[in-house]
PDB file of C-alpha atoms in Angstrom:
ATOM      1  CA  UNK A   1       0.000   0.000   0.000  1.00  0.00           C
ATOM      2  CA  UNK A   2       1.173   3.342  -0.645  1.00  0.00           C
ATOM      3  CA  UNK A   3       1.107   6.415   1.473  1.00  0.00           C
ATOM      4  CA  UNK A   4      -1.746   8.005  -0.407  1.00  0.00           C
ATOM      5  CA  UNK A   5      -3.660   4.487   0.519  1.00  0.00           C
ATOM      6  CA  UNK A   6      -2.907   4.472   3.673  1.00  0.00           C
ATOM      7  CA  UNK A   7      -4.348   7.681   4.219  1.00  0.00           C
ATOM      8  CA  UNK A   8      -7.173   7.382   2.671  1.00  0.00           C
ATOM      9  CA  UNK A   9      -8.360   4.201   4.778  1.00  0.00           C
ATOM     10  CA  UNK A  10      -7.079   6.095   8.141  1.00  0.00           C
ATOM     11  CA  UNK A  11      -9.350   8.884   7.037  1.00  0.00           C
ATOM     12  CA  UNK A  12     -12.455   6.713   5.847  1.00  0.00           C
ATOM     13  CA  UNK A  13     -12.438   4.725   9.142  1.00  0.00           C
ATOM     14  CA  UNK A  14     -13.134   8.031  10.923  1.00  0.00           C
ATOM     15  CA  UNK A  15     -16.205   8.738   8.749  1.00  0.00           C
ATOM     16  CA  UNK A  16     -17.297   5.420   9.374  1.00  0.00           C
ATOM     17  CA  UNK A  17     -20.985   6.039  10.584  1.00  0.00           C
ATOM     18  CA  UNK A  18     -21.888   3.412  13.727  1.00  0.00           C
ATOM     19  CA  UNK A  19     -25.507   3.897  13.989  1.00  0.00           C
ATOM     20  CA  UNK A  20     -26.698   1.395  10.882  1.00  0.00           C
ATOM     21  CA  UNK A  21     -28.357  -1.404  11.234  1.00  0.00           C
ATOM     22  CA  UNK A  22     -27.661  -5.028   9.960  1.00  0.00           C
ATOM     23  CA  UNK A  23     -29.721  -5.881   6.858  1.00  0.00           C
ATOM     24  CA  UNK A  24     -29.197  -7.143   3.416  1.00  0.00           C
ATOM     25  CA  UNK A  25     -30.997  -8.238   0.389  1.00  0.00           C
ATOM     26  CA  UNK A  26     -34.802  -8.959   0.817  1.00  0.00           C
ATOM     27  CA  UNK A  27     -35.330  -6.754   3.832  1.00  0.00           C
ATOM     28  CA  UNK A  28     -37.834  -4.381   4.442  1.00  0.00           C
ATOM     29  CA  UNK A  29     -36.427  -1.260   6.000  1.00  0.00           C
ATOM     30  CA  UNK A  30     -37.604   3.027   6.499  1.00  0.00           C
ATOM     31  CA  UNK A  31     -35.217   5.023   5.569  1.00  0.00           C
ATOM     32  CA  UNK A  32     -34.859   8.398   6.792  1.00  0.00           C
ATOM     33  CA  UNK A  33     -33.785  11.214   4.150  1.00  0.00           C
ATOM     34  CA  UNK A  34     -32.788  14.780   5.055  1.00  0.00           C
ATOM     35  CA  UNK A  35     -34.190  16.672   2.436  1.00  0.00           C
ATOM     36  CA  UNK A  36     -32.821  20.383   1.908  1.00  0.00           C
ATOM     37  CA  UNK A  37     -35.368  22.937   0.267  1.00  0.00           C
ATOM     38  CA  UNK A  38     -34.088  26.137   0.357  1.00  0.00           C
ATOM     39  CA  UNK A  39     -32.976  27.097   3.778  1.00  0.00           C
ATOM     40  CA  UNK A  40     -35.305  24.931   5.306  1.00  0.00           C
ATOM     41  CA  UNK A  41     -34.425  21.333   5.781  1.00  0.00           C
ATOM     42  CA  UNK A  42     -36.955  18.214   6.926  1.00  0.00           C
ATOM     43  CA  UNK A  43     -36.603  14.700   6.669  1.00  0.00           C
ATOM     44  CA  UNK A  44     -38.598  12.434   4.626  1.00  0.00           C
ATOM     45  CA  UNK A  45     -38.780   8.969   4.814  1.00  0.00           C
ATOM     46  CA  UNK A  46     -38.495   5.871   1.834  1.00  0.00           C
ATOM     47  CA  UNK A  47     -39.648   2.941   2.873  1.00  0.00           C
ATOM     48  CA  UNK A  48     -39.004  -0.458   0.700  1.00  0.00           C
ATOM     49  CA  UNK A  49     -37.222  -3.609   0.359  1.00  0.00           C
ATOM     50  CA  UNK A  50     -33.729  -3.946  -0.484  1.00  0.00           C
ATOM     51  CA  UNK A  51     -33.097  -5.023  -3.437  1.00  0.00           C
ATOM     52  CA  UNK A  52     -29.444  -5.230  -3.398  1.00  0.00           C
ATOM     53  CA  UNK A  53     -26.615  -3.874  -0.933  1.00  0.00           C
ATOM     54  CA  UNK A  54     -22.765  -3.224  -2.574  1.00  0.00           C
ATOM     55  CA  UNK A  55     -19.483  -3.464  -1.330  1.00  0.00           C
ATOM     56  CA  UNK A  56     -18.829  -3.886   2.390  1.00  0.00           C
ATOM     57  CA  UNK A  57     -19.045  -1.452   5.357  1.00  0.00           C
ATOM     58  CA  UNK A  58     -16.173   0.848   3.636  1.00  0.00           C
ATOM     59  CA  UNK A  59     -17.094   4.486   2.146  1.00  0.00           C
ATOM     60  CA  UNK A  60     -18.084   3.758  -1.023  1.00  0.00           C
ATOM     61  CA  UNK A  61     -20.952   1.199  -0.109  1.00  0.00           C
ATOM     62  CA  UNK A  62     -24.264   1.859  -1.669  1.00  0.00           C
ATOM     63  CA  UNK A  63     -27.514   0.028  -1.043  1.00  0.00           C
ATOM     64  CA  UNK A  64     -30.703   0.144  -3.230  1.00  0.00           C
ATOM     65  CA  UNK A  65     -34.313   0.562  -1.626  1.00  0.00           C
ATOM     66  CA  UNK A  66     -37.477  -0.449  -3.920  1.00  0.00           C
ATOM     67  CA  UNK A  67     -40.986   0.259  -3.091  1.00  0.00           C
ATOM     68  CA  UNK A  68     -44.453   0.735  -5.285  1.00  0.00           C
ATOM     69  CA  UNK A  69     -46.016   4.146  -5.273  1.00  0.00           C
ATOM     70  CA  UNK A  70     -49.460   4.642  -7.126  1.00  0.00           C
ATOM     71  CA  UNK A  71     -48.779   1.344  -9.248  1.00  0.00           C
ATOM     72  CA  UNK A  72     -45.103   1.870 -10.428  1.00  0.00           C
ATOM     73  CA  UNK A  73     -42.086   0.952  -8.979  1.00  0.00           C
ATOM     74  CA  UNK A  74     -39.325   3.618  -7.525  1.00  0.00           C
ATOM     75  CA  UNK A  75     -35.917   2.851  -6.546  1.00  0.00           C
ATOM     76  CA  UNK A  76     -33.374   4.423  -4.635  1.00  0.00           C
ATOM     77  CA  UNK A  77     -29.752   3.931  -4.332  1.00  0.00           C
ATOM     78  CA  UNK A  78     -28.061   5.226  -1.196  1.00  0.00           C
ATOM     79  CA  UNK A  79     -24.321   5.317   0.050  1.00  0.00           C
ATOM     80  CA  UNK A  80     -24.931   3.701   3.866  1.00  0.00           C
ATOM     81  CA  UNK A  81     -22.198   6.994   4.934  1.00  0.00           C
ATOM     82  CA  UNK A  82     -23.798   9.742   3.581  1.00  0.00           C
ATOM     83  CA  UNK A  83     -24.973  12.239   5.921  1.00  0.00           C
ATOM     84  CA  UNK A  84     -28.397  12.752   3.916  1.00  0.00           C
ATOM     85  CA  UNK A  85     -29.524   9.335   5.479  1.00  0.00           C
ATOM     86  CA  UNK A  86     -29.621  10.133   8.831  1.00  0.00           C
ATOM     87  CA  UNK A  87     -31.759   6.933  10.455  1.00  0.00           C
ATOM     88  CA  UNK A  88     -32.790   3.674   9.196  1.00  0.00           C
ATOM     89  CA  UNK A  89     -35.185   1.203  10.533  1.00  0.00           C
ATOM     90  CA  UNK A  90     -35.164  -2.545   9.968  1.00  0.00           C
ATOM     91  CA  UNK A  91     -38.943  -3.342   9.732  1.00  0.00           C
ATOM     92  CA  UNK A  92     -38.950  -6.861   8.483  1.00  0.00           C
ATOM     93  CA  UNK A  93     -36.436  -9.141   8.109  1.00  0.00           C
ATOM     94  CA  UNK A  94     -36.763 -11.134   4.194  1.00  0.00           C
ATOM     95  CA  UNK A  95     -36.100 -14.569   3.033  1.00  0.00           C
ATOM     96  CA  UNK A  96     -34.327 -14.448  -0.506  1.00  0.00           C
ATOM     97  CA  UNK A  97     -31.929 -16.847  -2.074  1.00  0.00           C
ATOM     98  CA  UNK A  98     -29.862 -14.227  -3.902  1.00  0.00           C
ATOM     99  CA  UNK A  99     -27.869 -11.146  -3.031  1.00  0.00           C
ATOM    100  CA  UNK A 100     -29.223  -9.401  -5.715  1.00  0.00           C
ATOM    101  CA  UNK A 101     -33.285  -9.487  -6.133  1.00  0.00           C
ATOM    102  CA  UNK A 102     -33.578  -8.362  -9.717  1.00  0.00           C
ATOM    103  CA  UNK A 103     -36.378 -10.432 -10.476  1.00  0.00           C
ATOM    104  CA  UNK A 104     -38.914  -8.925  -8.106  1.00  0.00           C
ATOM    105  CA  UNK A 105     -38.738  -5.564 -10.727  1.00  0.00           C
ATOM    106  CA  UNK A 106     -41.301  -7.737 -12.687  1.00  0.00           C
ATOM    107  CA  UNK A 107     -43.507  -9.061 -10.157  1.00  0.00           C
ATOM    108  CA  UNK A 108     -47.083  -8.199  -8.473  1.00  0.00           C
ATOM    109  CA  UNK A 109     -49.115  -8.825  -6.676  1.00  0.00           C
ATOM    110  CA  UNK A 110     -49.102 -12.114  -4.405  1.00  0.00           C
ATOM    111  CA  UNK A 111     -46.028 -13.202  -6.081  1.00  0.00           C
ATOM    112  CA  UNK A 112     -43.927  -9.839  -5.264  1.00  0.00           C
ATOM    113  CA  UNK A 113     -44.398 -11.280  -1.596  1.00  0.00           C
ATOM    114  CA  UNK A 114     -41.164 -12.268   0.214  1.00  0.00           C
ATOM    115  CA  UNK A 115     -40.979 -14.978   2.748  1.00  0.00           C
ATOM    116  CA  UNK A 116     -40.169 -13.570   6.600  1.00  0.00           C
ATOM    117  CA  UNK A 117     -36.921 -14.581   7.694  1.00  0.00           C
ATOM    118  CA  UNK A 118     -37.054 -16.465  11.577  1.00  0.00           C
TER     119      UNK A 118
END
């Protein structure tokens, strides 16, 4: 590792956030967003499934939040550091066989369901 690397990870480790939950792929979680609208600033909140979570707990990990509003779908990608997300609740905890739940983008109905994880 150089010195620029070194740096860099001594630097991300401090911006580390330690307030997340545990979840992954198939979970049902609120997330909290604080939304800036001029000089006002109030916090909104996106609740979904995940539908897939990236890279591990370093900076650059990003996690993507689906949900259905009025009949079409809406995702959201997050990074799990960024200071926009400012809480996030773990509602239900899902039941998938893959990391990445692609396949529920064309689903419905009964069979968009996901089995609750004991």
């Amino acid at each position: 590792m150089g010195i620029n690397q070194e740096l860099i990870k001594k630097v991300s480790i401090t911006q580390e956030r330690k307030d997340i939950p545990e979840f992954r792929s198939g979970d049902t979680i609120r997330v909290y967003v604080k939304i800036k609208e001029g000089e006002k600033e109030r916090i909104q909140m996106f609740e979904g499934f995940v539908l897939k979570r990236s890279g591990t707990s370093s900076n650059d990990a990003t996690f993507t939040v689906r949900k259905e509003s009025f009949g079409i779908g809406v995702e959201k990608t997050f990074f799990i550091n960024s200071p926009i997300v400012s809480k996030i609740d773990v509602i239900k905890k899902g039941k998938v066989r893959q990391s990445k739940i692609f396949y529920m983008r064309e689903r419905k109905g009964k069979s968009a369901r996901i089995k609750p994880r004991d």
